[in-house]
């Protein structure tokens, strides 16, 4: 499914990628266009989804070249070993490639045009790789940062709920709504962390399932496909309620790191309103309460037996 | 007592410890293991409480029964707070259950002192042992160590934990003696020194082992033993701010000494917070949050910006940081003779002293200077706070002009203080690779 179709006229080349995150298709098409000397202003990028929604879209043209292999992961890899060798193979910094591979996951429709423009410029402007203040590079960096942050927040805010399975095992299921197309790219993290668990993460774009051995890609899901709270979740809510210090209410700080759009899928977020409303009164009570008369219930000095713990 | 009630008491008892870091562990995961858990460089903040603090570890006390009578502590022996005690197995189960739900990165376990320091430390270490050995748990473990416990127990704690910490509690020995009569400042520092030694030794042997990887071992010799593992995430500590009379200058001097002497990863500052059932001997006021925030910013200046601790708090301010502005800006306004800084020619150490420029921005400016002359518009691209930066810098097409007269500057930046502290990390300036910026 990584085939890009390319239709060319003299004025403009239109590339239609197989799907929203078609990294292999983008790389193959970009390499061909670059070696064909096609400047970025003469290239238009679409994905299959865009084309389906475009009444004027052309029929399919030639299939693009096959997906490139992992050679590009090597530092300064040239764009492909199996393409006809150009006069001087374009070499790009490895960091740029890694960044592009993430930016493909961003929902910004202009991402492919930006990446091709940067690739073209890297090949034609020797100074660009040393200039982190270039506006195109900064733009790529901002998109990259947004994807990284989204991936990080997914790792933080996915909440699994256990569901018994017919074979007596347990499947842990989470419902999550990412900002970008990150579900599949983020799945290996969860596989490394929860290797001896069976789990599934359901999102509006795609789902991933780990059976204890390997990852399976699945279709888009709905919130109703995920399980409701179980009894064990109450302990987590108890912890959240009691680790909060009412003398230090800082809701802006909390929202900055845990934006409200994530709250609807975080079990503990239902407590925030009540905790915030009662914080001031609890804090004032602590400040105004007179110091109490101590009742020492444990004999002083080490070596003595401690009071019997409450059971 | 049911588990839910114990958890309520023993989480409440643990919330005055600011540390929540889950970073610094060696990368590992549960592929090929018998259990779950991974650490991949920077830790993850899985949630945030309405106090703005991140929740990354299950932070609890094994018990809040305690023999000691530290006045600032909610768990002191003379407090009437409700008491509870977890069993080892209960802590293990809670950790694994929360971890499976993806609510936490691991466990931060502390305890009140019961029976004796060794007895208590042994229970704390046992929790870590069961997690690691019986469940092959590969998530993060932070253990609070008890300074008076035996060195052998400390050694075992370091084998299981990613990070260890001992709280110095108060900035001065006098303060500690007055408020925590059973605690021994010298013993705390001796323990820190011992842990620093273990941590350094383990790092060293790990390095040597990596270096020796190419050496052909002797014929007949078996596979080389793994390098000993000792708290790869290092050690940290905490100081309470505002419970005694120590000023900011004293606090920062103590921090500098702790960073230098014991190679600590972090010193946490915890604004003294009113506690239920408080002692009459202590200030019952709202916690000095802005002051705590300024201390974190000053701490960052010492660790990432090349400031010496005695530069940060001017002697003529009564030894206190300004509450109205961040310490870097305050330093710049107090030293107009060092500005404007020319962004095209100044050395790195001077760029780092420009208010509003973080380490990342400085490094990008330095890199781009090789191929371009920095202009006003480039600063917009960097997304730095222009209002803060422009009065202090020169570019090809910008000069600050008369604003650098110190009288004007003071007025220009006079804004009411708006603190935005994080739990254990200031909002600005950001260090390189600072996990808590995203979590």
Coordinates of N, CA and C in Angstrom, one line a residue, chain A residues 20-236:
Chain A
X20 N -2.3 8.6 4.5 CA -1.9 9.8 5.2 C -0.4 9.8 5.7
X21 N 0.1 8.6 6.0 CA 1.4 8.5 6.6 C 2.3 7.6 5.7
X22 N 2.2 7.8 4.4 CA 2.9 7.0 3.5 C 4.3 7.5 3.3
X23 N 5.1 7.2 4.3 CA 6.5 7.6 4.3 C 7.3 7.0 3.2
X24 N 7.2 5.7 3.0 CA 7.9 5.1 1.9 C 7.6 5.7 0.6
X25 N 6.3 5.9 0.3 CA 5.8 6.5 -0.9 C 6.3 7.9 -1.1
X26 N 6.3 8.6 0.0 CA 6.9 10.0 -0.1 C 8.3 10.0 -0.5
X27 N 9.1 9.1 0.2 CA 10.6 9.1 -0.1 C 10.9 8.7 -1.5
X28 N 10.1 7.7 -2.0 CA 10.4 7.2 -3.3 C 10.1 8.3 -4.3
X29 N 8.9 8.9 -4.2 CA 8.5 10.0 -5.1 C 9.5 11.2 -5.0
X30 N 9.8 11.6 -3.8 CA 10.7 12.7 -3.6 C 12.1 12.5 -4.3
X31 N 12.6 11.2 -4.1 CA 13.8 10.9 -4.7 C 13.8 11.0 -6.3
X32 N 12.7 10.5 -6.8 CA 12.6 10.5 -8.3 C 12.5 12.0 -8.8
X33 N 11.7 12.8 -8.1 CA 11.5 14.2 -8.5 C 12.8 14.9 -8.4
X34 N 13.5 14.7 -7.3 CA 14.7 15.4 -7.1 C 15.7 15.1 -8.2
X35 N 15.8 13.8 -8.5 CA 16.8 13.4 -9.5 C 16.4 13.8 -10.9
X36 N 15.0 14.0 -11.0 CA 14.5 14.5 -12.3 C 14.6 16.1 -12.4
X37 N 15.1 16.7 -11.3 CA 15.3 18.1 -11.4 C 14.0 18.9 -11.3
X38 N 13.0 18.4 -10.6 CA 11.7 19.0 -10.5 C 11.7 20.0 -9.3
X39 N 11.7 21.3 -9.5 CA 11.7 22.2 -8.3 C 10.4 22.1 -7.5
X40 N 10.5 22.4 -6.3 CA 9.3 22.3 -5.4 C 8.1 23.0 -5.8
X41 N 8.3 24.2 -6.4 CA 7.1 25.0 -6.8 C 6.3 24.3 -7.9
X42 N 6.9 23.3 -8.5 CA 6.2 22.6 -9.6 C 5.6 21.3 -9.2
X43 N 5.6 21.0 -7.9 CA 5.1 19.7 -7.4 C 3.9 20.0 -6.4
X44 N 2.9 19.2 -6.6 CA 1.7 19.2 -5.7 C 1.6 17.8 -5.0
X45 N 1.3 17.8 -3.7 CA 1.3 16.6 -3.0 C -0.1 16.4 -2.5
X46 N -0.6 15.2 -2.7 CA -1.9 14.8 -2.1 C -1.8 13.4 -1.5
X47 N -2.8 13.0 -0.6 CA -2.9 11.6 -0.2 C -4.1 11.1 -0.8
X48 N -4.2 9.7 -0.7 CA -5.4 9.1 -1.3 C -6.7 9.6 -0.7
X49 N -6.7 9.9 0.5 CA -7.9 10.5 1.2 C -8.3 11.8 0.6
X50 N -7.2 12.7 0.4 CA -7.5 14.0 -0.3 C -8.1 13.7 -1.6
X51 N -7.5 12.8 -2.4 CA -8.0 12.6 -3.8 C -9.4 12.1 -3.8
X52 N -9.7 11.2 -2.9 CA -11.1 10.7 -2.8 C -12.1 11.8 -2.7
X53 N -11.7 12.9 -1.9 CA -12.6 14.0 -1.7 C -12.5 15.0 -2.8
X54 N -11.7 14.8 -3.8 CA -11.5 15.8 -4.8 C -12.2 15.4 -6.1
X55 N -13.3 16.1 -6.5 CA -14.0 15.7 -7.7 C -13.2 15.8 -9.0
X56 N -12.2 16.6 -8.9 CA -11.4 16.9 -10.2 C -10.2 16.1 -10.2
X57 N -10.0 15.2 -9.3 CA -8.8 14.4 -9.2 C -8.6 13.6 -10.5
X58 N -7.4 13.5 -11.0 CA -7.1 12.7 -12.2 C -7.1 11.2 -11.8
X59 N -7.3 10.4 -12.8 CA -7.1 8.9 -12.6 C -5.7 8.6 -12.2
X60 N -5.5 7.3 -11.9 CA -4.1 7.0 -11.5 C -3.2 7.0 -12.7
X61 N -1.9 7.4 -12.4 CA -0.9 7.4 -13.4 C 0.0 6.2 -13.2
X62 N 1.3 6.5 -13.4 CA 2.3 5.5 -13.2 C 2.5 5.2 -11.7
X63 N 2.7 3.9 -11.4 CA 3.0 3.6 -10.0 C 4.4 4.1 -9.7
X64 N 4.6 4.6 -8.5 CA 5.9 5.1 -8.2 C 6.9 4.0 -7.9
X65 N 8.1 4.3 -7.7 CA 9.1 3.3 -7.5 C 8.9 2.6 -6.1
X66 N 9.5 1.4 -6.0 CA 9.2 0.6 -4.8 C 9.8 1.3 -3.6
X67 N 9.3 0.9 -2.4 CA 9.7 1.5 -1.2 C 11.2 1.4 -1.0
X68 N 11.8 2.4 -0.5 CA 13.3 2.3 -0.3 C 13.6 1.4 0.9
X69 N 14.7 0.9 1.0 CA 15.0 0.0 2.1 C 15.6 0.8 3.3
X70 N 16.2 0.2 4.3 CA 16.7 0.9 5.4 C 18.0 1.5 5.2
X71 N 18.5 1.5 4.0 CA 19.8 2.1 3.8 C 19.8 3.6 4.3
X72 N 18.7 4.2 4.1 CA 18.6 5.6 4.5 C 18.8 5.8 6.0
X73 N 18.7 4.8 6.8 CA 19.0 5.0 8.2 C 20.4 5.2 8.5
X74 N 21.3 4.9 7.6 CA 22.7 5.1 7.8 C 23.0 6.6 7.7
X75 N 24.0 7.1 8.4 CA 24.3 8.5 8.4 C 24.6 8.9 7.0
X76 N 24.0 10.0 6.6 CA 24.3 10.6 5.3 C 24.0 9.7 4.1
X77 N 23.0 8.8 4.3 CA 22.7 7.9 3.3 C 22.2 8.6 2.0
X78 N 22.6 8.1 0.9 CA 22.1 8.7 -0.3 C 20.7 8.2 -0.5
X79 N 19.9 8.9 -1.4 CA 18.5 8.6 -1.4 C 18.0 7.2 -1.8
X80 N 18.8 6.5 -2.6 CA 18.5 5.1 -2.7 C 19.5 4.4 -3.5
X81 N 19.8 3.2 -3.2 CA 20.8 2.5 -3.9 C 20.3 2.0 -5.3
X82 N 19.0 1.8 -5.4 CA 18.5 1.2 -6.6 C 18.0 2.2 -7.6
X83 N 18.1 3.5 -7.4 CA 17.7 4.5 -8.4 C 18.9 4.7 -9.3
X84 N 18.6 5.2 -10.5 CA 19.8 5.5 -11.4 C 20.7 6.5 -10.7
X85 N 22.0 6.3 -10.7 CA 22.8 7.2 -10.0 C 22.8 8.6 -10.6
X86 N 22.5 9.7 -9.9 CA 22.6 11.0 -10.4 C 24.0 11.5 -10.5
X87 N 24.2 12.6 -11.1 CA 25.6 13.2 -11.2 C 26.3 13.2 -9.8
X88 N 25.6 13.8 -8.8 CA 26.1 13.7 -7.5 C 24.9 13.4 -6.6
X89 N 24.9 12.2 -6.0 CA 23.8 11.7 -5.2 C 23.5 12.7 -4.1
X90 N 22.2 13.1 -3.9 CA 21.9 14.0 -2.8 C 22.1 13.3 -1.5
X91 N 22.9 13.9 -0.6 CA 23.0 13.3 0.7 C 22.4 14.2 1.7
X92 N 21.6 13.7 2.6 CA 21.0 14.6 3.6 C 21.4 14.1 5.0
X93 N 21.4 15.0 6.0 CA 21.8 14.6 7.4 C 20.8 13.5 7.9
X94 N 21.3 12.6 8.6 CA 20.4 11.5 9.2 C 19.3 12.2 10.0
X95 N 19.6 13.2 10.8 CA 18.7 13.8 11.6 C 17.5 14.4 10.9
X96 N 17.7 14.9 9.6 CA 16.7 15.4 8.8 C 15.7 14.3 8.4
X97 N 16.3 13.2 8.0 CA 15.4 12.0 7.7 C 14.6 11.6 8.8
X98 N 15.2 11.5 10.0 CA 14.4 11.0 11.2 C 13.3 12.0 11.5
X99 N 13.6 13.3 11.3 CA 12.6 14.3 11.6 C 11.4 14.2 10.6
X100 N 11.8 14.0 9.3 CA 10.7 13.9 8.3 C 9.8 12.7 8.6
X101 N 10.5 11.6 9.0 CA 9.7 10.3 9.2 C 8.6 10.6 10.3
X102 N 9.0 11.4 11.3 CA 8.0 11.8 12.3 C 6.9 12.8 11.8
X103 N 7.4 13.8 11.0 CA 6.5 14.9 10.5 C 5.5 14.3 9.6
X104 N 5.7 13.2 8.9 CA 4.7 12.5 8.1 C 3.5 12.2 8.9
X105 N 3.6 12.0 10.2 CA 2.5 11.7 11.1 C 1.7 12.9 11.5
X106 N 2.1 14.1 11.2 CA 1.4 15.3 11.5 C 0.2 15.5 10.6
X107 N -0.9 16.1 11.1 CA -2.1 16.3 10.3 C -2.0 17.5 9.4
X108 N -0.9 18.2 9.5 CA -0.8 19.4 8.6 C -0.8 19.0 7.1
X109 N -1.8 19.4 6.3 CA -1.8 19.0 4.9 C -0.6 19.5 4.1
X110 N 0.1 20.5 4.6 CA 1.3 21.1 3.9 C 2.6 20.4 4.2
X111 N 2.5 19.3 5.0 CA 3.8 18.7 5.4 C 4.7 18.1 4.3
X112 N 4.0 17.5 3.3 CA 4.8 16.9 2.2 C 5.5 17.9 1.3
X113 N 4.8 19.0 1.1 CA 5.4 20.1 0.3 C 6.5 20.7 1.0
X114 N 6.4 20.9 2.3 CA 7.5 21.5 3.1 C 8.7 20.5 3.1
X115 N 8.5 19.3 3.3 CA 9.6 18.3 3.3 C 10.3 18.3 2.0
X116 N 9.5 18.3 0.9 CA 10.2 18.2 -0.4 C 11.0 19.5 -0.7
X117 N 10.4 20.7 -0.3 CA 11.1 21.9 -0.5 C 12.4 21.9 0.3
X118 N 12.4 21.4 1.5 CA 13.6 21.3 2.3 C 14.6 20.4 1.7
X119 N 14.1 19.3 1.2 CA 15.0 18.3 0.5 C 15.7 19.0 -0.7
X120 N 14.9 19.6 -1.5 CA 15.4 20.3 -2.7 C 16.5 21.4 -2.3
X121 N 16.1 22.1 -1.2 CA 17.1 23.2 -0.8 C 18.4 22.6 -0.2
X122 N 18.2 21.5 0.5 CA 19.4 20.9 1.1 C 20.4 20.4 0.0
X123 N 19.8 20.0 -1.1 CA 20.6 19.5 -2.2 C 21.2 20.7 -3.0
X124 N 20.6 21.8 -2.9 CA 21.1 23.0 -3.8 C 21.7 24.1 -3.0
X125 N 21.5 24.1 -1.6 CA 22.1 25.2 -0.8 C 23.0 24.6 0.2
X126 N 24.3 24.6 0.0 CA 25.2 24.0 0.9 C 25.1 24.5 2.3
X127 N 24.8 25.8 2.5 CA 24.8 26.4 3.8 C 23.6 26.0 4.7
X128 N 22.6 25.5 4.1 CA 21.3 25.3 4.8 C 21.4 24.3 6.0
X129 N 22.2 23.3 5.8 CA 22.3 22.3 6.9 C 22.9 22.9 8.2
X130 N 23.6 24.0 8.0 CA 24.3 24.6 9.2 C 23.5 25.8 9.7
X131 N 22.2 26.0 9.2 CA 21.5 27.1 9.6 C 20.2 26.8 10.3
X132 N 20.2 26.5 11.6 CA 19.0 26.1 12.3 C 17.9 27.3 12.4
X133 N 18.3 28.5 12.0 CA 17.3 29.6 12.1 C 16.6 29.8 10.8
X134 N 16.8 28.9 9.7 CA 16.1 29.1 8.5 C 14.6 28.8 8.7
X135 N 13.7 29.7 8.2 CA 12.3 29.6 8.4 C 11.7 28.2 8.1
X136 N 12.1 27.6 6.9 CA 11.6 26.3 6.6 C 12.1 25.2 7.6
X137 N 13.3 25.3 8.0 CA 13.8 24.4 9.0 C 13.1 24.5 10.3
X138 N 12.8 25.8 10.7 CA 12.1 26.0 12.0 C 10.7 25.5 11.9
X139 N 10.1 25.6 10.7 CA 8.7 25.1 10.5 C 8.7 23.6 10.7
X140 N 9.7 22.9 10.1 CA 9.8 21.5 10.2 C 10.0 21.1 11.7
X141 N 10.8 21.9 12.3 CA 11.1 21.6 13.7 C 9.8 21.7 14.6
X142 N 9.0 22.7 14.3 CA 7.8 22.9 15.1 C 6.8 21.8 14.8
X143 N 6.7 21.3 13.6 CA 5.8 20.2 13.3 C 6.3 19.0 14.0
X144 N 7.6 18.8 14.0 CA 8.3 17.6 14.6 C 8.0 17.6 16.1
X145 N 8.1 18.8 16.7 CA 7.9 18.9 18.1 C 6.5 18.6 18.5
X146 N 5.5 19.0 17.7 CA 4.1 18.7 18.0 C 3.9 17.2 17.9
X147 N 4.5 16.5 17.0 CA 4.3 15.1 16.9 C 4.9 14.4 18.1
X148 N 6.2 14.8 18.4 CA 6.8 14.2 19.5 C 6.0 14.4 20.8
X149 N 5.5 15.6 21.0 CA 4.8 15.9 22.2 C 3.5 15.0 22.2
X150 N 2.8 14.9 21.1 CA 1.6 14.1 21.0 C 2.0 12.6 21.4
X151 N 3.1 12.1 20.9 CA 3.5 10.7 21.2 C 3.8 10.6 22.7
X152 N 4.4 11.6 23.2 CA 4.8 11.6 24.6 C 3.5 11.6 25.5
X153 N 2.5 12.4 25.1 CA 1.3 12.5 25.8 C 0.5 11.2 25.7
X154 N 0.6 10.6 24.6 CA -0.1 9.3 24.5 C 0.5 8.3 25.4
X155 N 1.8 8.3 25.5 CA 2.5 7.3 26.4 C 2.1 7.6 27.8
X156 N 1.8 8.9 28.1 CA 1.5 9.3 29.5 C 0.0 9.0 29.8
X157 N -0.9 9.3 28.9 CA -2.3 9.4 29.2 C -3.2 8.2 28.8
X158 N -2.6 7.2 28.0 CA -3.3 6.0 27.8 C -3.6 5.4 29.1
X159 N -4.9 5.0 29.3 CA -5.2 4.3 30.6 C -5.8 2.9 30.2
X160 N -5.2 1.9 30.6 CA -5.7 0.5 30.3 C -6.7 0.1 31.4
X161 N -7.7 -0.6 30.9 CA -8.7 -1.2 31.8 C -8.7 -2.7 31.6
X162 N -8.6 -3.6 32.6 CA -8.5 -5.0 32.4 C -9.9 -5.6 32.0
X163 N -9.9 -6.5 31.1 CA -11.1 -7.2 30.7 C -10.7 -8.7 30.6
X164 N -11.5 -9.6 31.4 CA -11.2 -11.0 31.4 C -11.5 -11.6 30.0
X165 N -10.6 -12.5 29.6 CA -10.8 -13.2 28.3 C -11.2 -14.6 28.5
X166 N -11.8 -15.2 27.4 CA -12.3 -16.6 27.5 C -11.3 -17.6 28.0
X167 N -10.0 -17.4 27.7 CA -9.0 -18.4 28.1 C -8.5 -18.2 29.5
X168 N -9.2 -17.3 30.3 CA -8.8 -17.1 31.6 C -7.7 -16.0 31.8
X169 N -7.2 -15.5 30.7 CA -6.2 -14.4 30.7 C -6.9 -13.1 30.8
X170 N -6.1 -12.0 30.8 CA -6.7 -10.6 30.9 C -6.2 -9.8 29.7
X171 N -7.1 -9.1 29.1 CA -6.8 -8.2 28.0 C -6.9 -6.8 28.6
X172 N -5.9 -5.9 28.4 CA -6.0 -4.5 28.9 C -6.3 -3.7 27.7
X173 N -7.4 -2.9 27.8 CA -7.9 -2.1 26.7 C -7.9 -0.7 27.1
X174 N -7.4 0.2 26.1 CA -7.5 1.6 26.4 C -8.1 2.3 25.2
X175 N -8.8 3.4 25.4 CA -9.4 4.2 24.4 C -8.6 5.6 24.4
X176 N -8.0 6.0 23.3 CA -7.2 7.2 23.3 C -7.5 8.0 22.0
X177 N -7.5 9.4 22.1 CA -7.7 10.2 21.0 C -6.5 11.1 20.7
X178 N -5.6 10.6 19.9 CA -4.4 11.4 19.6 C -4.7 12.6 18.7
X179 N -3.8 13.6 18.7 CA -3.9 14.8 17.8 C -3.5 14.4 16.4
X180 N -2.5 13.5 16.3 CA -1.9 13.2 14.9 C -2.0 11.7 14.6
X181 N -1.4 11.3 13.5 CA -1.5 9.9 13.1 C -0.4 9.1 13.8
X182 N -0.4 9.0 15.1 CA 0.7 8.4 15.8 C 0.5 7.0 16.3
X183 N -0.7 6.5 16.2 CA -1.0 5.2 16.9 C -0.1 4.1 16.6
X184 N 0.1 3.8 15.3 CA 1.0 2.7 14.9 C 2.4 3.0 15.3
X185 N 2.8 4.2 15.0 CA 4.2 4.5 15.3 C 4.6 4.4 16.8
X186 N 3.6 4.6 17.6 CA 3.8 4.6 19.1 C 3.6 3.2 19.7
X187 N 3.0 2.3 18.9 CA 2.7 1.0 19.5 C 4.0 0.2 20.0
X188 N 5.1 0.3 19.3 CA 6.3 -0.5 19.8 C 6.7 -0.1 21.3
X189 N 6.5 1.2 21.6 CA 6.8 1.6 23.0 C 6.0 0.8 24.0
X190 N 4.7 0.7 23.7 CA 3.9 -0.1 24.7 C 4.2 -1.6 24.7
X191 N 4.7 -2.1 23.5 CA 5.1 -3.5 23.5 C 6.3 -3.7 24.3
X192 N 7.3 -2.8 24.2 CA 8.5 -2.9 25.0 C 8.2 -2.8 26.5
X193 N 7.2 -2.0 26.9 CA 7.0 -1.8 28.3 C 6.1 -2.8 28.9
X194 N 5.1 -3.3 28.1 CA 4.1 -4.2 28.6 C 4.2 -5.6 27.9
X195 N 5.4 -6.1 27.8 CA 5.7 -7.2 27.0 C 4.9 -8.5 27.4
X196 N 4.8 -8.6 28.8 CA 4.1 -9.9 29.3 C 2.6 -9.6 29.5
X197 N 2.1 -8.6 28.9 CA 0.6 -8.3 29.0 C 0.0 -8.4 27.6
X198 N -1.3 -8.7 27.6 CA -2.0 -8.6 26.3 C -2.7 -7.3 26.4
X199 N -2.6 -6.4 25.4 CA -3.3 -5.1 25.5 C -3.7 -4.7 24.1
X200 N -4.6 -3.7 24.1 CA -5.1 -3.1 22.8 C -5.3 -1.6 23.1
X201 N -4.9 -0.8 22.1 CA -5.2 0.6 22.2 C -6.1 1.0 21.0
X202 N -7.2 1.5 21.3 CA -8.2 1.9 20.3 C -8.2 3.4 20.1
X203 N -8.2 3.8 18.9 CA -8.3 5.3 18.6 C -9.2 5.5 17.4
X204 N -9.6 6.8 17.2 CA -10.5 7.0 16.1 C -9.9 6.8 14.7
X205 N -8.5 6.7 14.7 CA -7.9 6.5 13.4 C -7.5 5.0 13.1
X206 N -7.2 4.3 14.2 CA -6.6 3.0 14.0 C -6.6 2.3 15.4
X207 N -6.4 1.0 15.4 CA -6.2 0.3 16.6 C -5.0 -0.6 16.5
X208 N -4.4 -0.8 17.7 CA -3.2 -1.7 17.7 C -3.5 -2.7 18.8
X209 N -3.0 -4.0 18.6 CA -3.3 -5.0 19.6 C -2.0 -5.8 19.7
X210 N -1.6 -6.1 21.0 CA -0.4 -6.9 21.3 C -0.9 -8.2 21.9
X211 N -0.6 -9.3 21.3 CA -1.1 -10.6 21.8 C 0.0 -11.3 22.8
X212 N 1.0 -10.5 23.1 CA 2.0 -11.1 24.0 C 3.2 -11.5 23.1
X213 N 3.0 -11.6 21.8 CA 4.1 -12.0 20.9 C 4.4 -11.0 19.8
X214 N 3.3 -10.5 19.2 CA 3.5 -9.5 18.1 C 2.3 -8.5 18.1
X215 N 2.6 -7.4 17.3 CA 1.7 -6.3 17.2 C 0.8 -6.6 16.0
X216 N -0.5 -6.3 16.1 CA -1.5 -6.4 15.0 C -2.1 -5.0 14.8
X217 N -2.2 -4.6 13.6 CA -2.9 -3.3 13.2 C -4.3 -3.6 13.1
X218 N -5.2 -2.7 13.5 CA -6.6 -2.9 13.4 C -7.3 -1.7 12.9
X219 N -8.6 -1.8 12.6 CA -9.3 -0.6 12.0 C -9.6 0.5 13.1
X220 N -10.1 1.6 12.6 CA -10.5 2.7 13.5 C -11.6 2.2 14.4
X221 N -11.6 2.8 15.6 CA -12.6 2.3 16.6 C -13.4 3.4 17.2
X222 N -14.3 3.1 18.1 CA -15.1 4.1 18.7 C -15.0 3.9 20.2
X223 N -15.3 5.0 20.9 CA -15.2 5.0 22.4 C -16.0 3.8 23.0
X224 N -17.2 3.5 22.4 CA -18.0 2.5 23.0 C -17.4 1.1 22.8
X225 N -16.4 1.0 22.0 CA -15.7 -0.3 21.9 C -14.8 -0.6 23.1
X226 N -14.5 0.4 23.9 CA -13.6 0.3 25.1 C -14.4 0.0 26.3
X227 N -13.8 -0.7 27.3 CA -14.6 -1.0 28.5 C -14.8 0.1 29.5
X228 N -15.9 0.1 30.3 CA -16.1 1.1 31.3 C -15.2 0.9 32.5
X229 N -15.2 1.8 33.5 CA -14.3 1.6 34.6 C -14.5 0.3 35.4
X230 N -13.5 -0.2 35.9 CA -13.6 -1.5 36.7 C -13.5 -1.1 38.2
X231 N -13.7 -2.0 39.1 CA -13.6 -1.7 40.5 C -12.2 -1.3 40.9
X232 N -11.2 -1.8 40.3 CA -9.8 -1.5 40.7 C -9.4 -0.1 40.5
X233 N -10.1 0.6 39.5 CA -9.8 1.9 39.2 C -10.0 2.9 40.4
X234 N -10.9 2.5 41.3 CA -11.2 3.3 42.5 C -9.9 3.6 43.3
X235 N -9.0 2.6 43.4 CA -7.8 2.8 44.1 C -6.9 3.9 43.5
X236 N -6.9 4.0 42.2 CA -6.1 5.0 41.5 C -6.7 6.4 41.8

